[in-house]
C-alpha atoms as one frame of an Amber mdcrd trajectory, in Angstrom:
protein
  51.014  -7.535  -7.469  50.109  -3.770  -8.929  47.754  -1.808  -7.083  46.188
  -1.090 -10.566  45.539  -4.512 -10.017  44.514  -4.820  -6.138  41.778  -2.485
  -7.540  40.324  -3.845 -10.902  39.738  -7.482  -8.673  38.108  -4.632  -6.121
  35.590  -3.242  -8.348  34.767  -7.169 -10.687  33.866  -8.075  -6.221  31.793
  -4.917  -6.416  30.230  -5.370  -9.771  29.775  -9.096  -8.501  28.428  -8.010
  -5.517  25.668  -5.693  -6.320  24.122  -7.782  -9.233  24.295 -10.171  -6.036
  22.060  -7.881  -4.122  19.194  -7.465  -6.673  18.744 -10.702  -7.589  18.422
 -11.846  -4.080  16.832  -8.409  -3.962  13.685  -9.722  -7.078  14.067 -12.979
  -5.499  12.668 -11.655  -2.422   9.608  -9.608  -4.200   8.407 -12.686  -6.488
   7.762 -14.387  -3.268   6.710 -11.477  -1.437   4.607 -10.742  -3.730   3.132
 -14.280  -5.776   4.560 -12.156  -8.900   7.226 -12.932 -10.899   5.605  -9.380
 -13.039   4.891  -7.078  -9.912   6.041  -4.691 -12.096   7.374  -3.146 -15.598
  10.556  -3.420 -14.679  10.830  -7.482 -15.044   8.929  -6.789 -18.003   6.840
  -4.474 -19.740   4.670  -6.240 -22.311   3.625  -8.929 -19.530   2.907  -6.964
 -16.957   0.743  -5.475 -19.239  -0.752  -8.552 -20.037  -1.157  -9.876 -15.924
  -3.073  -6.348 -15.576  -4.988  -7.244 -19.155  -6.526 -10.323 -17.322  -7.141
  -8.803 -13.210  -8.833  -6.318 -14.593 -10.454  -8.339 -16.665 -11.166 -10.836
 -13.694 -12.473  -8.218 -11.204 -15.126  -6.792 -14.029 -16.296 -10.654 -13.854
 -15.939 -11.108  -9.854 -18.964  -7.217 -10.732 -21.055  -8.855 -12.634 -21.534
 -11.996 -10.821 -21.974  -9.825  -7.790 -24.415  -8.055  -9.622 -26.682 -10.845
 -10.839 -26.450 -12.773  -7.749 -27.854  -9.174  -5.905 -30.453  -8.419  -8.776
 -31.990 -12.074  -8.343 -31.662 -11.811  -4.244 -34.210  -9.047  -5.123 -36.188
 -10.115  -7.678 -36.848 -12.711  -4.989 -38.983 -10.436  -2.493 -40.385  -9.282
  -5.671 -41.252 -13.307  -5.682 -41.963 -14.171  -2.272 -44.440 -11.163  -2.877
 -46.235 -12.521  -6.063 -46.640 -15.547  -4.712 -48.511 -13.679  -1.557 -50.515
 -12.171  -4.465 -51.715 -15.334  -6.094 -52.652 -16.700  -3.364 -54.479 -14.702
  -1.800 -56.095 -13.737  -5.326 -57.192 -17.551  -5.189 -58.703 -17.143  -2.104
 -60.861 -14.702  -2.881 -62.256 -16.545  -5.621 -62.901 -18.784  -3.494 -64.985
 -16.206  -1.333 -67.062 -14.598  -5.031 -67.705 -18.639  -5.534 -69.510 -18.906
  -1.653 -71.332 -15.587  -2.488 -72.595 -17.299  -5.710 -74.097 -19.522  -3.849
 -78.400 -18.967  -1.971 -78.380 -20.326   0.919 -76.202 -17.740   1.959 -78.099
 -14.699   4.329 -77.039 -11.156   4.425 -75.130 -11.464   7.986 -73.320 -14.543
   5.695 -72.692 -11.669   2.763 -71.726  -9.015   4.794 -68.683 -11.047   6.908
 -68.147 -12.894   3.403 -67.815  -8.892   1.564 -64.865  -7.942   5.423 -62.877
 -11.055   3.396 -63.317  -9.629  -0.036 -61.779  -6.164   1.694 -58.764  -7.917
   3.912 -57.574  -8.932   1.715 -57.631  -6.488  -0.690 -55.747  -4.874   1.253
 -52.864  -7.441   1.656 -52.647  -7.421  -2.173 -51.814  -4.465  -1.928 -49.625
  -4.850   1.417 -47.632  -7.301  -1.948 -47.647  -4.010  -4.023 -45.835  -1.657
  -1.943 -42.966  -4.829  -1.272 -39.423  -2.589  -1.206 -35.917  -3.340  -1.771
 -33.422  -1.596  -0.307 -36.268   1.781  -0.211 -36.677   0.456  -3.600 -41.623
   0.193  -4.251 -41.239  -3.333  -5.850 -44.730  -4.404  -7.103 -46.246  -0.937
  -8.079 -45.783  -0.741 -11.435 -42.398   2.724 -10.310 -39.323  -0.248 -10.891
 -37.441  -1.874 -13.373 -34.716  -3.967 -12.902 -31.396  -3.224 -14.025 -28.699
  -4.747 -14.404 -25.379  -3.752 -15.170 -23.366  -6.956 -16.016 -19.437  -7.284
 -18.777 -21.686  -7.673 -21.832 -24.212  -4.394 -21.102 -26.868  -4.137 -19.324
 -31.087  -6.095 -18.860 -33.550  -5.178 -17.572 -36.284  -6.947 -15.436 -39.773
  -5.671 -16.275 -41.892  -5.726 -12.856 -44.760  -4.766 -13.344 -48.467  -3.109
 -10.665 -49.074  -5.496  -8.716 -51.449  -3.185  -6.588 -55.733  -3.944  -7.057
 -56.024  -0.921  -9.339 -53.397  -2.208 -11.358 -54.703  -5.426 -11.220 -58.705
  -4.188 -11.499 -59.945  -4.994  -8.730 -60.317  -1.411  -7.482 -60.639   2.034
  -9.509 -58.063   4.606 -10.012 -59.698   6.535  -6.836 -59.290   2.798  -4.597
 -62.747   1.600  -4.560 -63.581  -1.992  -4.801 -64.567  -3.364  -7.801 -66.313
  -6.382  -6.526 -69.542  -5.992  -4.554 -70.675  -9.066  -3.028 -74.746  -7.047
  -2.750 -75.674  -6.934  -5.815 -75.837 -10.914  -6.679 -76.262 -10.697 -10.599
 -72.603  -9.056 -10.577 -70.395 -12.019  -8.802 -69.695 -13.847 -12.260 -68.349
 -10.883 -13.363 -66.629  -9.732 -10.453 -65.186 -14.027 -10.349 -64.140 -12.452
 -13.911 -62.040  -9.479 -12.637 -60.248 -12.518 -10.091 -59.944 -14.618 -13.052
 -58.082 -11.145 -14.556 -55.762 -10.313 -11.443 -54.694 -14.143 -11.100 -53.455
 -13.926 -14.680 -52.287 -10.898 -13.785 -50.381 -11.711 -10.797 -49.004 -15.096
 -12.637 -47.660 -13.773 -15.477 -45.458 -11.110 -13.810 -44.997 -14.716 -11.055
 -44.013 -15.625 -15.200 -41.647 -13.473 -15.689 -39.559 -13.375 -12.636 -38.957
 -16.771 -12.425 -37.285 -16.893 -16.079 -35.774 -13.690 -14.966 -33.689 -15.506
 -12.191 -33.408 -18.760 -13.733 -31.483 -16.197 -16.532 -29.519 -14.733 -13.571
 -28.672 -18.074 -12.105 -27.286 -19.684 -15.015 -25.245 -15.991 -16.009 -23.621
 -16.687 -12.362 -22.921 -20.315 -13.139 -20.988 -18.438 -16.359 -19.827 -15.993
 -14.676 -18.743 -18.596 -11.669 -16.361 -20.322 -14.556 -14.804 -17.174 -16.537
 -13.452 -16.623 -12.749 -12.236 -19.663 -12.445 -10.815 -19.275 -16.133  -9.219
 -16.448 -15.571  -7.733 -17.042 -12.530  -6.402 -19.700 -14.284  -5.234 -18.265
 -16.558  -3.229 -15.458 -14.457  -2.044 -17.383 -13.002   0.116 -19.783 -16.002
   1.364 -16.271 -16.437   2.291 -15.185 -13.292   2.180 -16.945 -10.264   5.790
 -17.391  -8.789   7.987 -21.085  -8.874   8.072 -21.338  -4.887  10.653 -23.752
  -5.246  13.100 -22.827  -7.444  12.899 -19.177  -6.543  14.075 -19.476  -2.548
  16.440 -21.139  -4.533  17.757 -18.876  -6.888  17.387 -16.617  -3.437  19.829
 -19.350  -1.565  22.042 -18.566  -4.419  22.064 -14.565  -4.672  22.588 -15.268
  -0.935  25.773 -17.169  -1.657  27.068 -15.307  -4.095  27.195 -12.210  -1.603
  29.184 -13.820   1.201  31.403 -14.304  -2.187  31.781 -11.165  -3.193  32.551
  -9.891  -0.157  35.039 -11.410   1.533  36.922 -11.057  -2.112  36.521  -7.146
  -2.057  38.328  -8.222   1.853  40.689  -9.968   0.942  41.160  -7.503  -2.094
  41.544  -4.088   0.869  43.643  -6.318   3.047  45.877  -6.380  -0.392  45.492
  -2.872  -1.282  46.510  -2.207   2.093  49.216  -3.740   2.991  50.326  -1.938
  -1.521  49.501   1.531   0.453  50.412   0.781   3.603  53.749  -0.153   1.700
  54.122   2.682   0.386  53.347   4.700   3.463  49.806   6.526   2.071  47.307
   4.207   4.000  47.254   5.460   8.016  45.366   3.216   9.941  42.059   5.880
  10.103  41.803   5.331   6.027  42.143   1.618   6.700  39.417   1.499   9.655
  36.983   4.288   7.818  37.096   1.392   4.323  36.998  -1.072   7.052  34.064
  -0.169   8.012  32.652   0.055   4.749  31.445  -3.833   4.618  30.662  -3.914
   9.167  34.636  -5.623   8.466
């Protein structure tokens, strides 16, 4: 065989080796990442589609997290409003008790103290906080950032002033010392109770909506993961076969290169043109 023929065979084997090693490297990358399109080089349009799908998954997941966090905030507000509803119910009972003609002045005084304590409790309920924010003093509304935009849940003023139980200076509108005014006081408490119940209803409706949205987001996220999995997930079994096949092809190509180099050495040696040092260097390149 001529030197040119030997060199042609070696070049062919080198090309086979490069292809096999490149295929094996890609196969290993797919196995390690679990992705068929881990870079644009594996398919530019498919890579772009997969990345957009992952972007959508992230947006939906964050929307779901936002709705759950907002629901947690509303849980705190709902608990405080529920306490206010209970306090107002107790307050009305106290007023009805005070209206009974069997009470002495000392009884009325004790009942007035109960009224004052109840009003103080209602104000405490209105100062409830979540993450440092007052929820029920009339300054707060819950804005939920979602996949489709913003939603706002309004929270009212559940303080005694906001409910009409005290005036702007904090003075109580309920005075048990004036029996003629107890009917008006009961009406004031009824109005406050209705306002608190309306707030509780609004919060409950908002929570129901957020729970429904969270369920939808969970389903959306699962469906998006299924979709991207269909497009992008690596077939591990198939890639394992490809990896083994590419490894075997690399070994065959290396063996062919070794044989070619031996033939080249013999051809050149016959011509006296390649010394032992040069042959050793060539073999060393291929790890022989």
